[in-house]
Amino acid sequence: MFATLIALIQKYILRRWLPFLIILVLAVYAFVDVAGDVWLQEGFEWDVPIMQIIHSFSTPALDNFFIFVTHTASPWLIIPFIAVCLWLWYQKQIYRMILLIVSVLGNGLINAILKAIFERPRPDVFEPLLSESSYSFPSGHTMAAVAFYGVVAVFLWQDKQRLAAVISGVWVMLVALSRVYIGVHYPSDVFASFALGVAWVALILLNDQRRAAREGAMKTKMDNKVD
């Protein structure tokens, strides 16, 4: 009995829960650290220089590319979101579909609340490629990218679709970069938003691991009874 308990701890807590717990704690810390300075309106010395460096590489081709990338995490995200949900439903992966829905919708609610709280103005370092009327902190596009493409990347990785998972994960980074490139967010907005998005996704996936651990424990118990 004791050996079985140790095996369960090693298999489900240390191997599955611990990574998500570590990611959750680090991501929350990173967000709170930046958010505190934003709230105090202290500013970040590295925001403007980074924006200027990124802007120095701008070309018409890159402009079009990053505008396209940023639109993939705009309200147009509803198209791939619905498509993936329908695919998961067709594949009878209902729990995954629910996790994705909670991830995306919960993320949107969190972002709307935080924007209303912080009310950080948009940057005016250079003329932005797109016009945005909402507040700057946190970046809704970056959080949406993590909530959707990030979760899809995890699902793909779990299914051993490594290349597709990496592409989905890289797309999150491209969306984050696009927000700075087109001039509508400070790098600090994007960094904090990425951290918050990761924390939210880690919390959701941690719950998924708890479910998997519970099912694994029940299966092990049933196997022991059969033996």
Short mmCIF file of C-alpha atoms in Angstrom, two decimals:
data_model
loop_
_atom_site.label_atom_id
_atom_site.label_comp_id
_atom_site.label_asym_id
_atom_site.label_seq_id
_atom_site.Cartn_x
_atom_site.Cartn_y
_atom_site.Cartn_z
CA MET A 1 0.00 0.00 0.00
CA PHE A 2 2.76 2.42 0.99
CA ALA A 3 4.76 1.54 -2.14
CA THR A 4 1.68 2.16 -4.27
CA LEU A 5 1.20 5.59 -2.68
CA ILE A 6 4.85 6.53 -3.35
CA ALA A 7 4.49 5.39 -6.96
CA LEU A 8 1.39 7.54 -7.39
CA ILE A 9 3.17 10.58 -5.93
CA GLN A 10 6.13 10.11 -8.25
CA LYS A 11 3.96 9.52 -11.30
CA TYR A 12 1.28 12.15 -10.91
CA ILE A 13 2.50 14.81 -8.51
CA LEU A 14 6.23 15.12 -9.21
CA ARG A 15 6.08 14.27 -12.90
CA ARG A 16 2.82 15.95 -13.89
CA TRP A 17 1.78 18.53 -11.29
CA LEU A 18 5.11 19.98 -10.25
CA PRO A 19 6.10 21.44 -13.66
CA PHE A 20 2.76 23.25 -13.95
CA LEU A 21 3.02 24.50 -10.36
CA ILE A 22 6.51 25.88 -10.97
CA ILE A 23 5.42 27.57 -14.20
CA LEU A 24 2.34 29.00 -12.47
CA VAL A 25 4.33 30.50 -9.59
CA LEU A 26 7.04 32.00 -11.81
CA ALA A 27 4.53 33.43 -14.28
CA VAL A 28 2.43 35.03 -11.54
CA TYR A 29 5.55 36.53 -9.99
CA ALA A 30 6.65 38.00 -13.32
CA PHE A 31 3.25 39.54 -13.98
CA VAL A 32 2.88 41.00 -10.49
CA ASP A 33 6.39 42.48 -10.67
CA VAL A 34 5.65 44.37 -13.89
CA ALA A 35 2.04 45.19 -12.99
CA GLY A 36 3.18 46.81 -9.75
CA ASP A 37 5.38 49.26 -11.63
CA VAL A 38 2.64 49.95 -14.17
CA TRP A 39 0.20 50.68 -11.34
CA LEU A 40 2.67 53.08 -9.74
CA GLN A 41 3.28 54.63 -13.19
CA GLU A 42 7.02 54.31 -12.72
CA GLY A 43 7.68 53.36 -16.32
CA PHE A 44 10.40 51.15 -17.73
CA GLU A 45 13.67 52.47 -19.13
CA TRP A 46 13.87 49.62 -21.62
CA ASP A 47 10.42 50.06 -23.17
CA VAL A 48 11.14 52.85 -25.64
CA PRO A 49 14.66 51.68 -26.70
CA ILE A 50 13.34 48.18 -27.49
CA MET A 51 10.46 49.64 -29.50
CA GLN A 52 12.86 51.85 -31.44
CA ILE A 53 15.19 48.94 -32.19
CA ILE A 54 12.32 46.76 -33.43
CA HIS A 55 10.94 49.64 -35.48
CA SER A 56 14.33 50.15 -37.13
CA PHE A 57 13.88 46.80 -38.92
CA SER A 58 10.52 47.75 -40.38
CA THR A 59 9.90 47.17 -44.09
CA PRO A 60 6.67 47.08 -46.14
CA ALA A 61 6.90 43.29 -46.31
CA LEU A 62 7.34 42.96 -42.54
CA ASP A 63 4.53 45.47 -42.00
CA ASN A 64 2.13 43.27 -43.95
CA PHE A 65 3.39 40.10 -42.26
CA PHE A 66 3.00 41.37 -38.70
CA ILE A 67 -0.38 42.94 -39.45
CA PHE A 68 -1.52 39.50 -40.62
CA VAL A 69 0.00 37.84 -37.53
CA THR A 70 -1.65 40.26 -35.13
CA HIS A 71 -5.04 39.71 -36.81
CA THR A 72 -4.80 35.99 -36.00
CA ALA A 73 -5.25 36.93 -32.34
CA SER A 74 -7.89 39.60 -32.98
CA PRO A 75 -11.66 38.95 -32.98
CA TRP A 76 -10.95 36.88 -36.11
CA LEU A 77 -9.56 34.30 -33.69
CA ILE A 78 -13.15 33.12 -33.35
CA ILE A 79 -12.81 31.25 -36.67
CA PRO A 80 -9.93 28.89 -35.74
CA PHE A 81 -11.31 28.71 -32.20
CA ILE A 82 -14.67 27.37 -33.38
CA ALA A 83 -12.94 25.09 -35.90
CA VAL A 84 -10.72 23.48 -33.24
CA CYS A 85 -13.63 23.13 -30.80
CA LEU A 86 -15.71 21.37 -33.48
CA TRP A 87 -12.77 19.09 -34.29
CA LEU A 88 -12.31 18.17 -30.62
CA TRP A 89 -16.04 17.51 -30.33
CA TYR A 90 -15.94 15.33 -33.47
CA GLN A 91 -12.99 13.42 -32.00
CA LYS A 92 -14.98 12.99 -28.76
CA GLN A 93 -12.33 14.90 -26.82
CA ILE A 94 -15.01 16.79 -24.91
CA TYR A 95 -12.89 17.57 -21.86
CA ARG A 96 -10.20 19.14 -24.02
CA MET A 97 -12.84 21.20 -25.78
CA ILE A 98 -14.13 22.45 -22.43
CA LEU A 99 -10.59 23.35 -21.32
CA LEU A 100 -10.02 25.34 -24.50
CA ILE A 101 -13.33 27.19 -24.13
CA VAL A 102 -12.59 28.05 -20.50
CA SER A 103 -9.08 29.15 -21.44
CA VAL A 104 -10.15 31.54 -24.20
CA LEU A 105 -13.32 32.97 -22.61
CA GLY A 106 -11.79 33.27 -19.14
CA ASN A 107 -8.75 34.98 -20.62
CA GLY A 108 -10.94 37.56 -22.36
CA LEU A 109 -12.77 38.38 -19.13
CA ILE A 110 -9.54 38.74 -17.14
CA ASN A 111 -8.03 41.01 -19.78
CA ALA A 112 -11.09 43.28 -19.91
CA ILE A 113 -11.10 43.68 -16.13
CA LEU A 114 -7.38 44.46 -15.92
CA LYS A 115 -7.51 47.01 -18.73
CA ALA A 116 -10.25 48.84 -16.85
CA ILE A 117 -8.21 48.76 -13.64
CA PHE A 118 -4.82 49.90 -14.97
CA GLU A 119 -5.96 52.32 -17.74
CA ARG A 120 -2.47 52.54 -19.22
CA PRO A 121 -2.33 54.76 -22.33
CA ARG A 122 -1.06 53.37 -25.62
CA PRO A 123 2.55 54.16 -26.58
CA ASP A 124 3.30 57.05 -28.93
CA VAL A 125 6.90 56.22 -29.78
CA PHE A 126 6.14 56.10 -33.50
CA GLU A 127 3.10 56.10 -35.75
CA PRO A 128 1.35 52.76 -35.22
CA LEU A 129 0.40 50.61 -38.19
CA LEU A 130 -3.05 49.99 -36.71
CA SER A 131 -5.35 52.11 -34.60
CA GLU A 132 -6.40 50.85 -31.17
CA SER A 133 -8.90 52.58 -28.89
CA SER A 134 -8.65 50.45 -25.75
CA TYR A 135 -6.05 50.70 -23.00
CA SER A 136 -2.56 49.28 -23.40
CA PHE A 137 -2.09 47.08 -20.33
CA PRO A 138 -2.31 44.16 -20.53
CA SER A 139 -2.15 43.12 -24.19
CA GLY A 140 -5.35 41.33 -25.11
CA HIS A 141 -3.89 39.91 -28.32
CA THR A 142 -0.90 38.42 -26.49
CA MET A 143 -3.08 36.88 -23.80
CA ALA A 144 -5.51 35.53 -26.40
CA ALA A 145 -2.62 33.97 -28.33
CA VAL A 146 -1.38 32.18 -25.21
CA ALA A 147 -4.89 31.10 -24.24
CA PHE A 148 -5.64 29.60 -27.66
CA TYR A 149 -2.45 28.77 -29.57
CA GLY A 150 -0.62 27.94 -26.36
CA VAL A 151 -3.23 25.45 -25.22
CA VAL A 152 -3.43 23.94 -28.71
CA ALA A 153 0.37 23.58 -28.63
CA VAL A 154 0.13 21.64 -25.35
CA PHE A 155 -2.56 19.35 -26.76
CA LEU A 156 -0.48 18.72 -29.88
CA TRP A 157 2.61 18.00 -27.80
CA GLN A 158 0.69 15.54 -25.64
CA ASP A 159 -0.42 13.81 -28.85
CA LYS A 160 3.22 13.66 -29.98
CA GLN A 161 2.60 16.08 -32.85
CA ARG A 162 5.89 17.80 -32.09
CA LEU A 163 6.32 19.94 -35.21
CA ALA A 164 2.75 21.24 -35.12
CA ALA A 165 3.12 21.95 -31.39
CA VAL A 166 6.31 23.96 -31.94
CA ILE A 167 4.70 25.94 -34.76
CA SER A 168 1.71 26.75 -32.56
CA GLY A 169 4.01 27.79 -29.73
CA VAL A 170 6.15 29.96 -32.01
CA TRP A 171 2.99 31.64 -33.28
CA VAL A 172 2.31 32.86 -29.75
CA MET A 173 5.70 34.59 -29.74
CA LEU A 174 5.07 36.11 -33.17
CA VAL A 175 1.76 37.56 -32.02
CA ALA A 176 3.47 39.06 -28.97
CA LEU A 177 6.22 40.55 -31.15
CA SER A 178 3.68 41.90 -33.63
CA ARG A 179 2.04 44.05 -30.97
CA VAL A 180 5.30 45.87 -30.32
CA TYR A 181 6.28 45.98 -34.00
CA ILE A 182 3.08 47.70 -35.10
CA GLY A 183 3.46 50.20 -32.26
CA VAL A 184 0.35 49.57 -30.15
CA HIS A 185 2.00 48.08 -27.06
CA TYR A 186 5.05 48.61 -24.92
CA PRO A 187 7.34 45.59 -24.50
CA SER A 188 6.41 45.62 -20.80
CA ASP A 189 2.74 45.22 -21.78
CA VAL A 190 3.56 42.19 -23.87
CA PHE A 191 5.91 40.61 -21.35
CA ALA A 192 3.42 40.93 -18.48
CA SER A 193 0.57 39.73 -20.69
CA PHE A 194 2.53 36.70 -21.81
CA ALA A 195 3.32 35.86 -18.17
CA LEU A 196 -0.30 36.27 -17.12
CA GLY A 197 -1.51 34.20 -20.05
CA VAL A 198 0.93 31.43 -19.18
CA ALA A 199 -0.20 31.52 -15.54
CA TRP A 200 -3.85 31.24 -16.58
CA VAL A 201 -3.14 28.34 -18.95
CA ALA A 202 -0.96 26.60 -16.35
CA LEU A 203 -3.80 26.86 -13.83
CA ILE A 204 -6.24 25.30 -16.31
CA LEU A 205 -3.86 22.52 -17.31
CA LEU A 206 -3.02 21.86 -13.66
CA ASN A 207 -6.69 21.08 -13.15
CA ASP A 208 -6.48 18.72 -16.12
CA GLN A 209 -3.54 16.96 -14.50
CA ARG A 210 -5.52 16.62 -11.27
CA ARG A 211 -8.27 14.92 -13.23
CA ALA A 212 -5.75 12.62 -14.92
CA ALA A 213 -4.20 11.79 -11.54
CA ARG A 214 -7.59 10.97 -10.08
CA GLU A 215 -8.44 8.71 -13.00
CA GLY A 216 -5.01 7.07 -12.80
CA ALA A 217 -5.41 6.44 -9.10
CA MET A 218 -8.82 4.87 -9.65
CA LYS A 219 -7.43 2.68 -12.43
CA THR A 220 -4.53 1.56 -10.23
CA LYS A 221 -6.95 0.76 -7.42
CA MET A 222 -9.14 -1.30 -9.75
CA ASP A 223 -6.08 -3.15 -11.10
CA ASN A 224 -4.97 -3.98 -7.55
CA LYS A 225 -8.43 -5.36 -6.78
CA VAL A 226 -8.32 -7.54 -9.87
CA ASP A 227 -4.89 -8.85 -8.87
#
